[in-house]
Short mmCIF file of N, CA and C in Angstrom, two decimals:
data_model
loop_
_atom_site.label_atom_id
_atom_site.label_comp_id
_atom_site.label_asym_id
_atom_site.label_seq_id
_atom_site.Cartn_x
_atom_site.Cartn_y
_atom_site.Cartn_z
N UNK A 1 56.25 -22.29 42.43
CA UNK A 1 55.72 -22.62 41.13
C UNK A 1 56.15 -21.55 40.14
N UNK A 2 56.96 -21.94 38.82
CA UNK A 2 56.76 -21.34 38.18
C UNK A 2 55.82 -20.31 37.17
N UNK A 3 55.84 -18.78 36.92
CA UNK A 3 54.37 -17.79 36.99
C UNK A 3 54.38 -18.19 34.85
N UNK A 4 55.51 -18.36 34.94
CA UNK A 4 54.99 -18.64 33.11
C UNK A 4 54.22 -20.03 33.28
N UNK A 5 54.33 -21.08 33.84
CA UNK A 5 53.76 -22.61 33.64
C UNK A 5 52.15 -22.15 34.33
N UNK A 6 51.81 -20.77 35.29
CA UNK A 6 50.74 -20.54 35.58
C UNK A 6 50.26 -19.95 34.58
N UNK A 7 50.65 -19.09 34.06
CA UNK A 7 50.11 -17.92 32.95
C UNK A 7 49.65 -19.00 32.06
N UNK A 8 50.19 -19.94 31.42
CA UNK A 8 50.42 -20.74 30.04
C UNK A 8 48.79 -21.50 30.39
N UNK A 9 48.62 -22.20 31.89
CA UNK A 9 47.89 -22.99 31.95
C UNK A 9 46.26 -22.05 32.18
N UNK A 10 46.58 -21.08 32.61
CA UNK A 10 45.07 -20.35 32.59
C UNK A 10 44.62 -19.74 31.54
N UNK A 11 45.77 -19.41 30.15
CA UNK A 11 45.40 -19.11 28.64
C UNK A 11 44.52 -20.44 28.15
N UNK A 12 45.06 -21.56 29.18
CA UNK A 12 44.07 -22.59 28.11
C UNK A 12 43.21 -23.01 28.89
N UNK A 13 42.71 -22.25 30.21
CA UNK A 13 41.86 -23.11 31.06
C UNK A 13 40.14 -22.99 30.26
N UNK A 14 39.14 -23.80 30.34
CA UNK A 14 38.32 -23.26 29.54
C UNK A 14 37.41 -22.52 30.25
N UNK A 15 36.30 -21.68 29.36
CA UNK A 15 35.62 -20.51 29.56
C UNK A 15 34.99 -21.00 31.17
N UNK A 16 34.52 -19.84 32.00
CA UNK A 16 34.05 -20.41 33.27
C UNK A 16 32.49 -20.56 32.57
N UNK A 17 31.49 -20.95 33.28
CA UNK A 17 29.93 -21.04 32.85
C UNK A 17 29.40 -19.49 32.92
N UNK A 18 29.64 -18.72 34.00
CA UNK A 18 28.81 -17.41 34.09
C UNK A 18 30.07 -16.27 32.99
N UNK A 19 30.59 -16.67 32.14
CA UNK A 19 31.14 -16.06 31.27
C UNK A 19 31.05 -16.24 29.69
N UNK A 20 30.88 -17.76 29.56
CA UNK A 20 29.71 -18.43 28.26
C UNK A 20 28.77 -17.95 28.26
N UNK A 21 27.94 -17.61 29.70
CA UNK A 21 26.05 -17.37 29.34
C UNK A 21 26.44 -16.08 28.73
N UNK A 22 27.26 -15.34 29.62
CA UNK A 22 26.62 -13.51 29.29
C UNK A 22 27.42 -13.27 27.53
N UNK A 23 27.84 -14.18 26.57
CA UNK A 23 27.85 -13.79 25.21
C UNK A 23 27.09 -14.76 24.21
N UNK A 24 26.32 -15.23 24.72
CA UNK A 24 25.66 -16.16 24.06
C UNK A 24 24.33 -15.93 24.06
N UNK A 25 23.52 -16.33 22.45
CA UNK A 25 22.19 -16.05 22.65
C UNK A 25 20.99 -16.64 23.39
N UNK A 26 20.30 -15.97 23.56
CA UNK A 26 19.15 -16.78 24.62
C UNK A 26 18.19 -17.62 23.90
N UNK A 27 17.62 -18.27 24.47
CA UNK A 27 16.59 -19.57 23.87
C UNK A 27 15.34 -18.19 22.91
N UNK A 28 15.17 -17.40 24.11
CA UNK A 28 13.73 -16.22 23.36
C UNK A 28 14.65 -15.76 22.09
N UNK A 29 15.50 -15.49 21.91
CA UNK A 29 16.02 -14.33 21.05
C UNK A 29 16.19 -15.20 19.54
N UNK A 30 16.39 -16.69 20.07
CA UNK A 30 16.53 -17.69 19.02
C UNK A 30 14.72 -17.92 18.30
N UNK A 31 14.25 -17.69 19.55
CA UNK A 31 12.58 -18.45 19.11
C UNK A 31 11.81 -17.55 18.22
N UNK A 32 12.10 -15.91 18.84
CA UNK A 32 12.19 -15.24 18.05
C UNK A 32 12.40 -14.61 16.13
N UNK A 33 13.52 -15.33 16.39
CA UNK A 33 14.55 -15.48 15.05
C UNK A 33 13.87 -16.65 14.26
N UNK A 34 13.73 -17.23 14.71
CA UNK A 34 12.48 -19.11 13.88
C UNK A 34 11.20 -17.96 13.41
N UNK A 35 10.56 -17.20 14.42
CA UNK A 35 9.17 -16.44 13.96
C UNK A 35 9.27 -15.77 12.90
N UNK A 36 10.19 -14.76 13.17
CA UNK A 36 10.74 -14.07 11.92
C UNK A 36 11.43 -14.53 10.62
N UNK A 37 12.09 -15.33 10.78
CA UNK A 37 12.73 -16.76 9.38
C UNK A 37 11.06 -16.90 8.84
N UNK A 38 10.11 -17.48 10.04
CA UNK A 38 9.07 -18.53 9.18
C UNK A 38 7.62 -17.68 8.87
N UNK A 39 7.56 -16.84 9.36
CA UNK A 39 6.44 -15.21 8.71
C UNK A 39 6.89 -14.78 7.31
N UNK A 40 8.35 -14.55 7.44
CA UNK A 40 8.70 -13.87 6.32
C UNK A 40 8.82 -14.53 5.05
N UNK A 41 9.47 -15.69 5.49
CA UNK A 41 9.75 -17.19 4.01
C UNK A 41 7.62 -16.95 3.76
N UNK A 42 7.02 -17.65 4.14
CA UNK A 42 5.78 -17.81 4.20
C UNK A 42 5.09 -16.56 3.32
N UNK A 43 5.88 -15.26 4.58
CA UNK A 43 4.65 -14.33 3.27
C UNK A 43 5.40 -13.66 2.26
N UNK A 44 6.76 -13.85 1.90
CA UNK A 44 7.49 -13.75 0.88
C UNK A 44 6.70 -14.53 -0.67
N UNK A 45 6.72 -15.91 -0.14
CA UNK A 45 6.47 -17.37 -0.96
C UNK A 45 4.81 -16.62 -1.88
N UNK A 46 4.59 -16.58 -0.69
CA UNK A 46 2.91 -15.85 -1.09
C UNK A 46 2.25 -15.05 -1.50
N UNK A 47 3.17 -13.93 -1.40
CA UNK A 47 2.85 -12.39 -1.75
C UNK A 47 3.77 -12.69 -3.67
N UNK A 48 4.33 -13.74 -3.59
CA UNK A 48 4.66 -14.01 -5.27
C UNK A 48 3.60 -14.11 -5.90
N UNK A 49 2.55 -14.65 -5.84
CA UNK A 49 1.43 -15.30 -6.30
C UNK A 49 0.97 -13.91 -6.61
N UNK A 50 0.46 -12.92 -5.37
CA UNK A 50 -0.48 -12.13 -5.36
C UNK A 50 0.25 -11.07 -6.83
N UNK A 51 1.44 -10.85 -6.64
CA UNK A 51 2.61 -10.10 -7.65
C UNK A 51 1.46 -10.64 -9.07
N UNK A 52 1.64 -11.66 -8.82
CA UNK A 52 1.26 -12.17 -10.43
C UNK A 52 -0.14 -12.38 -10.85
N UNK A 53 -0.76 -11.98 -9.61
CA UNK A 53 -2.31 -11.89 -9.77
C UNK A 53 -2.66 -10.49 -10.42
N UNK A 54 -1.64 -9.55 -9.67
CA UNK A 54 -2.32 -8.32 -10.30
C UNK A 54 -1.84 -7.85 -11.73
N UNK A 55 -0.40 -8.52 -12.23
CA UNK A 55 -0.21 -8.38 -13.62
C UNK A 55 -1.17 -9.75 -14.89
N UNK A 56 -1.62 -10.13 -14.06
CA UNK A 56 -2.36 -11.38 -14.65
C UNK A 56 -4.25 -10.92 -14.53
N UNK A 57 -4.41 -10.52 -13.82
CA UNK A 57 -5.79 -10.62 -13.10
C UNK A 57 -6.40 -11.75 -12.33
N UNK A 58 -7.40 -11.17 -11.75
CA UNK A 58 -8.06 -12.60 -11.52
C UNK A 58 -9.38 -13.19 -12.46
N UNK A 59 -9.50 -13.29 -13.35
CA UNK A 59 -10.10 -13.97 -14.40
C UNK A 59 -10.41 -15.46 -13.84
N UNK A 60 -9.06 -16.54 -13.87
CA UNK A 60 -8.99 -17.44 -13.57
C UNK A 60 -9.86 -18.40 -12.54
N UNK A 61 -9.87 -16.93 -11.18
CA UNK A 61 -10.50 -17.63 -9.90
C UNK A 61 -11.79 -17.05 -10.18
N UNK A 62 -12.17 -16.10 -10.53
CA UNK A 62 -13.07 -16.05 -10.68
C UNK A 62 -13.58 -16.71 -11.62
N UNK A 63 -13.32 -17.13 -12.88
CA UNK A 63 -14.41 -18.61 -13.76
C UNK A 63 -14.15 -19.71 -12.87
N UNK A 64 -13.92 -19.90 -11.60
CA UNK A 64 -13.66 -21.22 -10.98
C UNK A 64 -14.72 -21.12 -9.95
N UNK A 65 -14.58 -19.56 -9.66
CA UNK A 65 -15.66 -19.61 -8.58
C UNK A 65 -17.04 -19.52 -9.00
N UNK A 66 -17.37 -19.26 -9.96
CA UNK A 66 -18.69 -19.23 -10.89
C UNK A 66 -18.83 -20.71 -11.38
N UNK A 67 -18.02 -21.29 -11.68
CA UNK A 67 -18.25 -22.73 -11.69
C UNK A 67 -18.63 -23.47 -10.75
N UNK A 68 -18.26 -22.89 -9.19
CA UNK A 68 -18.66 -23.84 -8.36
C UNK A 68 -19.52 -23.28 -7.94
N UNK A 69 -20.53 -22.32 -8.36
CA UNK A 69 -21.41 -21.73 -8.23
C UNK A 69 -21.78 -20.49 -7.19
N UNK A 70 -20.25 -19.77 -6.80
CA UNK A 70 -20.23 -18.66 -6.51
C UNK A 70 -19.56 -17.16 -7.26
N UNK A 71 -20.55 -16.53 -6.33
CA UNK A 71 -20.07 -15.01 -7.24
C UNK A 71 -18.93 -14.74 -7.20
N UNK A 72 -18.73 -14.68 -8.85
CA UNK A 72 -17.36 -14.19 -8.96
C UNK A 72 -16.32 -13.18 -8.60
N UNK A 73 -16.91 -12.24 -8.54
CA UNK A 73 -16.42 -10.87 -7.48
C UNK A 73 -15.50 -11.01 -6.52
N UNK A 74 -16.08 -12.44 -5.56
CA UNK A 74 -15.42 -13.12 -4.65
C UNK A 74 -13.91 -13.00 -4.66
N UNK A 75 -13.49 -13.27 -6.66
CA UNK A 75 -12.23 -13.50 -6.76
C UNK A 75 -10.84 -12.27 -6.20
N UNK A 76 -11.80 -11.11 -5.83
CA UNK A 76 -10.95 -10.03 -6.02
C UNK A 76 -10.33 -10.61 -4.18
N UNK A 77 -10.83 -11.18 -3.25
CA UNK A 77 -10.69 -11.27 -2.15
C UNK A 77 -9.09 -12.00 -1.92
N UNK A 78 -8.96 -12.65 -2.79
CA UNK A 78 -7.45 -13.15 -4.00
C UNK A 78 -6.66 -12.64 -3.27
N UNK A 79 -6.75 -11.08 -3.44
CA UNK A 79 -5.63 -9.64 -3.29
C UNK A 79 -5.51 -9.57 -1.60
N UNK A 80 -6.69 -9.85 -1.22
CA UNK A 80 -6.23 -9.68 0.45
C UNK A 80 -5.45 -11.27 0.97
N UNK A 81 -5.97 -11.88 0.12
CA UNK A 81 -4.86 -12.98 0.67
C UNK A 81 -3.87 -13.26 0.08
N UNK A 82 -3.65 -12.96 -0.80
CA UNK A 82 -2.46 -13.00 -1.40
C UNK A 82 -1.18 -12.03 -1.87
N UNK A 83 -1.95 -10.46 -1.43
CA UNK A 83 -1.15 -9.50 -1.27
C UNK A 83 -0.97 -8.44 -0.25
N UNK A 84 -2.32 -8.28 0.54
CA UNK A 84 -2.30 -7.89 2.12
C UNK A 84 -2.16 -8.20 3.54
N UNK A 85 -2.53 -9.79 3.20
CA UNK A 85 -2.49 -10.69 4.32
C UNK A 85 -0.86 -10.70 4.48
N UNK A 86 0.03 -11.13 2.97
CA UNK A 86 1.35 -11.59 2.82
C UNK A 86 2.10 -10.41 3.80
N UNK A 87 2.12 -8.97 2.92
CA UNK A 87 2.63 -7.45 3.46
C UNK A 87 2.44 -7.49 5.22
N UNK A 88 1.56 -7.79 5.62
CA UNK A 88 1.25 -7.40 7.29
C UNK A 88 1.98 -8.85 8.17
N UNK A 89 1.78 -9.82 7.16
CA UNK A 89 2.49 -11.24 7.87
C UNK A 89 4.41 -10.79 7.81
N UNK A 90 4.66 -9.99 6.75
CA UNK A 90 6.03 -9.60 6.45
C UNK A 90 6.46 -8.73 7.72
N UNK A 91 5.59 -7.56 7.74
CA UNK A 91 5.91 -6.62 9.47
C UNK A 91 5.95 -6.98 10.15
N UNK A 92 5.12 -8.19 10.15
CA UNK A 92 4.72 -8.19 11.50
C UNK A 92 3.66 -7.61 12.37
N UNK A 93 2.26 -7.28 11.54
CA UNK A 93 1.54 -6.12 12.24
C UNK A 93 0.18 -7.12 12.02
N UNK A 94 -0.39 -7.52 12.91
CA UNK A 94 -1.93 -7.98 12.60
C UNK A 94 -1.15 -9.39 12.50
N UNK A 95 -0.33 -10.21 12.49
CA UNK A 95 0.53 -11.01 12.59
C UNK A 95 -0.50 -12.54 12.62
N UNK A 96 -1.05 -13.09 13.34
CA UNK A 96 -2.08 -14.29 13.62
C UNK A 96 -3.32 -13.67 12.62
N UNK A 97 -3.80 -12.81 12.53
CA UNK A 97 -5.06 -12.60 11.80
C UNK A 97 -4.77 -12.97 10.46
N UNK A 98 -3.51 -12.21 9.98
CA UNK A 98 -2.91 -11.68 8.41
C UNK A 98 -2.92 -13.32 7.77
N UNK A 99 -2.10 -14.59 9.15
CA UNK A 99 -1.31 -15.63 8.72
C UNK A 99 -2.84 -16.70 8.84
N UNK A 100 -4.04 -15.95 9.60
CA UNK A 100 -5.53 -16.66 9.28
C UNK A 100 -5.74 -16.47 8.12
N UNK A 101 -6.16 -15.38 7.45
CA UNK A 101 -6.52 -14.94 5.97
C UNK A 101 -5.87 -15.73 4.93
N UNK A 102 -4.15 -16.20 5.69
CA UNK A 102 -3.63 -16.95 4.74
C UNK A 102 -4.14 -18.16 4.32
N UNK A 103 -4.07 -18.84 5.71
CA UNK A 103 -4.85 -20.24 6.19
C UNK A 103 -6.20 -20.16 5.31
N UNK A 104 -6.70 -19.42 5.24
CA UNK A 104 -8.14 -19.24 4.53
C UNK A 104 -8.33 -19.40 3.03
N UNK A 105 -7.21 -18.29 2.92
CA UNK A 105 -7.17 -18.58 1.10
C UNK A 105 -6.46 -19.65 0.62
N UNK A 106 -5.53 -20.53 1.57
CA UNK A 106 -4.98 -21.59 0.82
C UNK A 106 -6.28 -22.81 0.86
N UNK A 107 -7.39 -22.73 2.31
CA UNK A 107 -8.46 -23.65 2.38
C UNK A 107 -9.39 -23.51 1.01
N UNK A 108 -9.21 -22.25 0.62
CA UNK A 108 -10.26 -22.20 -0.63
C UNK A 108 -9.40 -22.28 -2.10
N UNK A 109 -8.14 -22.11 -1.94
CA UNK A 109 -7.17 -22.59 -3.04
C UNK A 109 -7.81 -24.39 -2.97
N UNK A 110 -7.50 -25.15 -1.87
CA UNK A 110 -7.46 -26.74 -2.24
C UNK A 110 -9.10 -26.43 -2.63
N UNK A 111 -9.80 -26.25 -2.13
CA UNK A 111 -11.45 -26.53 -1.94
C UNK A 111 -11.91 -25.89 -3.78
N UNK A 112 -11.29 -25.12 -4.13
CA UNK A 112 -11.03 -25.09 -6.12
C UNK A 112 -10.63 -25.46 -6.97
N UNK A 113 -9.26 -25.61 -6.64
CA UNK A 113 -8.34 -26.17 -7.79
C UNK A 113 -7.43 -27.58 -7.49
N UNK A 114 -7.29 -27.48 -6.12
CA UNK A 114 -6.68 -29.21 -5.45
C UNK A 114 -7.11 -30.29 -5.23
N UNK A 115 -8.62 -30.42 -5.77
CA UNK A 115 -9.50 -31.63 -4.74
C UNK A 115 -8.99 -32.69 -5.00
N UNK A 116 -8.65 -32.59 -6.50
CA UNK A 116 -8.17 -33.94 -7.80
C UNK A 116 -7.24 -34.27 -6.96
N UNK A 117 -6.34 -33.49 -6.97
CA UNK A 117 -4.69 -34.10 -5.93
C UNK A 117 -4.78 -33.95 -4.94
N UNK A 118 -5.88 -34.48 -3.92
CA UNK A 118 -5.44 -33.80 -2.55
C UNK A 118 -4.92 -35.21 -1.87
N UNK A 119 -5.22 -36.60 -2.53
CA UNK A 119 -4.14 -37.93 -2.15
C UNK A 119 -3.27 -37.96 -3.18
N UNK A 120 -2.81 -37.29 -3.80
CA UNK A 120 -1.86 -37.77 -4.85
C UNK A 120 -0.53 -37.52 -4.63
N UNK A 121 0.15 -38.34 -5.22
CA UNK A 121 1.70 -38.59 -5.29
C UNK A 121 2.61 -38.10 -6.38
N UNK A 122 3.73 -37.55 -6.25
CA UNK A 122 4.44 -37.13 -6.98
C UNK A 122 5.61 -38.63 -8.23
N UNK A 123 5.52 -38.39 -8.85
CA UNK A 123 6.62 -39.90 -9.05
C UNK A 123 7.70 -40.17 -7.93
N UNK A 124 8.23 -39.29 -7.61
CA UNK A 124 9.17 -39.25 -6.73
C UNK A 124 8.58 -39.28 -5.62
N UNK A 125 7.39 -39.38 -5.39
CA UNK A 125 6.48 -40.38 -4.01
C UNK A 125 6.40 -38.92 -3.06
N UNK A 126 6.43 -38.43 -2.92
CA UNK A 126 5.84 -36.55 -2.53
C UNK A 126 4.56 -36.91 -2.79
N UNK A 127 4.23 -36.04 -1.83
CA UNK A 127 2.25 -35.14 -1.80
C UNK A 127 2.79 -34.31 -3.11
N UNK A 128 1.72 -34.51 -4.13
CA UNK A 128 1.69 -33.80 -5.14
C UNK A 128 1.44 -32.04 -4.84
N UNK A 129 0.58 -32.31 -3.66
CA UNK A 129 0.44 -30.57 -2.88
C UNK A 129 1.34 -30.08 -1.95
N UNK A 130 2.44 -30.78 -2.35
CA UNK A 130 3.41 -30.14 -1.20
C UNK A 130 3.59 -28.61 -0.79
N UNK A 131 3.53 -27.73 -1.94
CA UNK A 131 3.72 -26.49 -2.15
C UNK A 131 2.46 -25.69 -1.20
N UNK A 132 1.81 -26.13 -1.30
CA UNK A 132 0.37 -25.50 -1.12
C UNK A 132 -0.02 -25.98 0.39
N UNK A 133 0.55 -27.48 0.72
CA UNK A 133 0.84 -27.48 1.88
C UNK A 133 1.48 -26.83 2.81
N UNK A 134 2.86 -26.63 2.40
CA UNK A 134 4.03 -25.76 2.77
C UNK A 134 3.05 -23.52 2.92
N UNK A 135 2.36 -23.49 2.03
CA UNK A 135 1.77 -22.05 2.61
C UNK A 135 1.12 -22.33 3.40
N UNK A 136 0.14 -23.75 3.37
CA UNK A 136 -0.99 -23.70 4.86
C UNK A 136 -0.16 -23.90 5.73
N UNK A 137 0.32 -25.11 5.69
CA UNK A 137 0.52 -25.69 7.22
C UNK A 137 1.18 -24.31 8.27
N UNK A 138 2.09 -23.70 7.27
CA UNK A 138 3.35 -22.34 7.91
C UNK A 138 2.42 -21.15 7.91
N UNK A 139 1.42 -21.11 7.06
CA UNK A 139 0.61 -20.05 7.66
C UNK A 139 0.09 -20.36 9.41
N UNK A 140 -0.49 -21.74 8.87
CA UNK A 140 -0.86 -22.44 10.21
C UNK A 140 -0.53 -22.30 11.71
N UNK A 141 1.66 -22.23 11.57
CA UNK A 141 2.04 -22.05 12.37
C UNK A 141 2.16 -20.87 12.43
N UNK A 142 2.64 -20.07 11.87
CA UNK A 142 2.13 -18.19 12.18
C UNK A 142 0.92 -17.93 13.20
N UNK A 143 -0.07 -18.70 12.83
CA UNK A 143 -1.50 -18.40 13.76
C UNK A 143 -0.74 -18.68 15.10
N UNK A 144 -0.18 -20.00 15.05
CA UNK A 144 -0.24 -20.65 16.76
C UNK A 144 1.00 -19.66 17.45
N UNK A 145 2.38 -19.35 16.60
CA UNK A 145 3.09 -18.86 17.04
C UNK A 145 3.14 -17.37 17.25
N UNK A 146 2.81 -16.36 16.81
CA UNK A 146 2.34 -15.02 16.70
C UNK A 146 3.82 -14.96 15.90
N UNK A 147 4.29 -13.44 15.55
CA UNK A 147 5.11 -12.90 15.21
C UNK A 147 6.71 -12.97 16.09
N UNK A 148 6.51 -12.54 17.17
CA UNK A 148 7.50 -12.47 18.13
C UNK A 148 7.92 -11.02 18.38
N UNK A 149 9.19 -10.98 19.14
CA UNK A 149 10.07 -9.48 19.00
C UNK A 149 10.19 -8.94 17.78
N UNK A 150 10.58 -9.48 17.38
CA UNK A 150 10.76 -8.89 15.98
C UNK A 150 9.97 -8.31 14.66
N UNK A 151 9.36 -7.67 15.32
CA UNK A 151 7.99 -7.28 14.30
C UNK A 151 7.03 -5.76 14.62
N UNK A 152 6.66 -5.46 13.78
CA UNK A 152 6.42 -3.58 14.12
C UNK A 152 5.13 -4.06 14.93
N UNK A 153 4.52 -5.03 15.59
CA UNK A 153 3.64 -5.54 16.60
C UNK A 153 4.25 -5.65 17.63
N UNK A 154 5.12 -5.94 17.48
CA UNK A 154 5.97 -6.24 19.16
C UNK A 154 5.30 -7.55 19.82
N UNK A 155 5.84 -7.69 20.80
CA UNK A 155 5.19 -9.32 21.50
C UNK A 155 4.13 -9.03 22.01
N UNK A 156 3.87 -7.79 22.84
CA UNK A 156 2.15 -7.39 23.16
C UNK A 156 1.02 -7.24 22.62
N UNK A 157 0.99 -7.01 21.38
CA UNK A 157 0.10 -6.67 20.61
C UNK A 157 -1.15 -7.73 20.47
N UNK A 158 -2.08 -7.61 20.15
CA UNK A 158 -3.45 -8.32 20.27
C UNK A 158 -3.46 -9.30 19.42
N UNK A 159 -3.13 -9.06 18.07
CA UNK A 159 -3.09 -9.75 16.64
C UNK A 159 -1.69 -10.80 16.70
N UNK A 160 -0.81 -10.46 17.55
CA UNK A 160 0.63 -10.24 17.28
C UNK A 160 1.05 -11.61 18.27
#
């Protein structure tokens, strides 16, 4: 047999299987990478709000919460969900608790200002609360999913 018609044919033979696995990423390292994508979008999205709470105040939630006949003070609690909860959901540190607090303040976001739209439709046939959906539901999954590797919690951690 000719060694060039051998050489030629094993340049194109394809990869063996135990030589694909060992450069390719693993299912954890990917699942990982989803935790970290969907913590960070989430408390990125969220910690905007809080940005604009503290150059704004909270005035707002608080005449809302005095309207529905709680103390207004309440409103300052705003800042932990909307600017401490966001920061620790971003590390990764307190990770399920931080992305509860979230879950919490978006339950008392609809339970104030969403009730009107909470069946409503966009013209373009959308949940008019899509947005507000999109922080719960992904806070939501933060709770169920924890943080992952990737986070100053690490996968052991209690919160995490």
């Amino acid at each position: 047999m000719n060694t060039q018609a051998v050489a030629a044919n094993a340049a194109r033979a394809p990869i063996a299987p135990s030589q694909a696995s060992s450069s390719s990423v693993s299912p954890a390292t990917l699942d990982d990478a989803g935790k970290l994508l969907l913590r960070v979008a989430i408390g990125v999205l969220v910690l905007l709000h809080g940005i604009f709470k503290i150059s704004a105040g909270v005035g707002f939630v608080s005449a809302m919460l005095v309207k529905a006949g709680l103390p207004g003070g309440l409103a300052y609690l705003v800042y932990v969900g909307e600017i401490v909860a966001p920061l620790l959901m971003i590390a990764g540190f307190w990770t399920r608790a931080a992305a509860g607090v979230v879950v919490i303040n978006m339950l008392a976001a609809f339970g104030l200002v969403h009730m009107a739209d909470l069946f409503a439709l966009t013209k373009q046939g959308g949940w008019a609360l899509e947005l507000q959906g999109l922080y719960l539901f992904g806070a939501l999954a933060v709770v169920l999913l924890g943080a992952g590797r990737f986070s100053l919690g690490g996968l052991r951690g209690r919160w995490n």
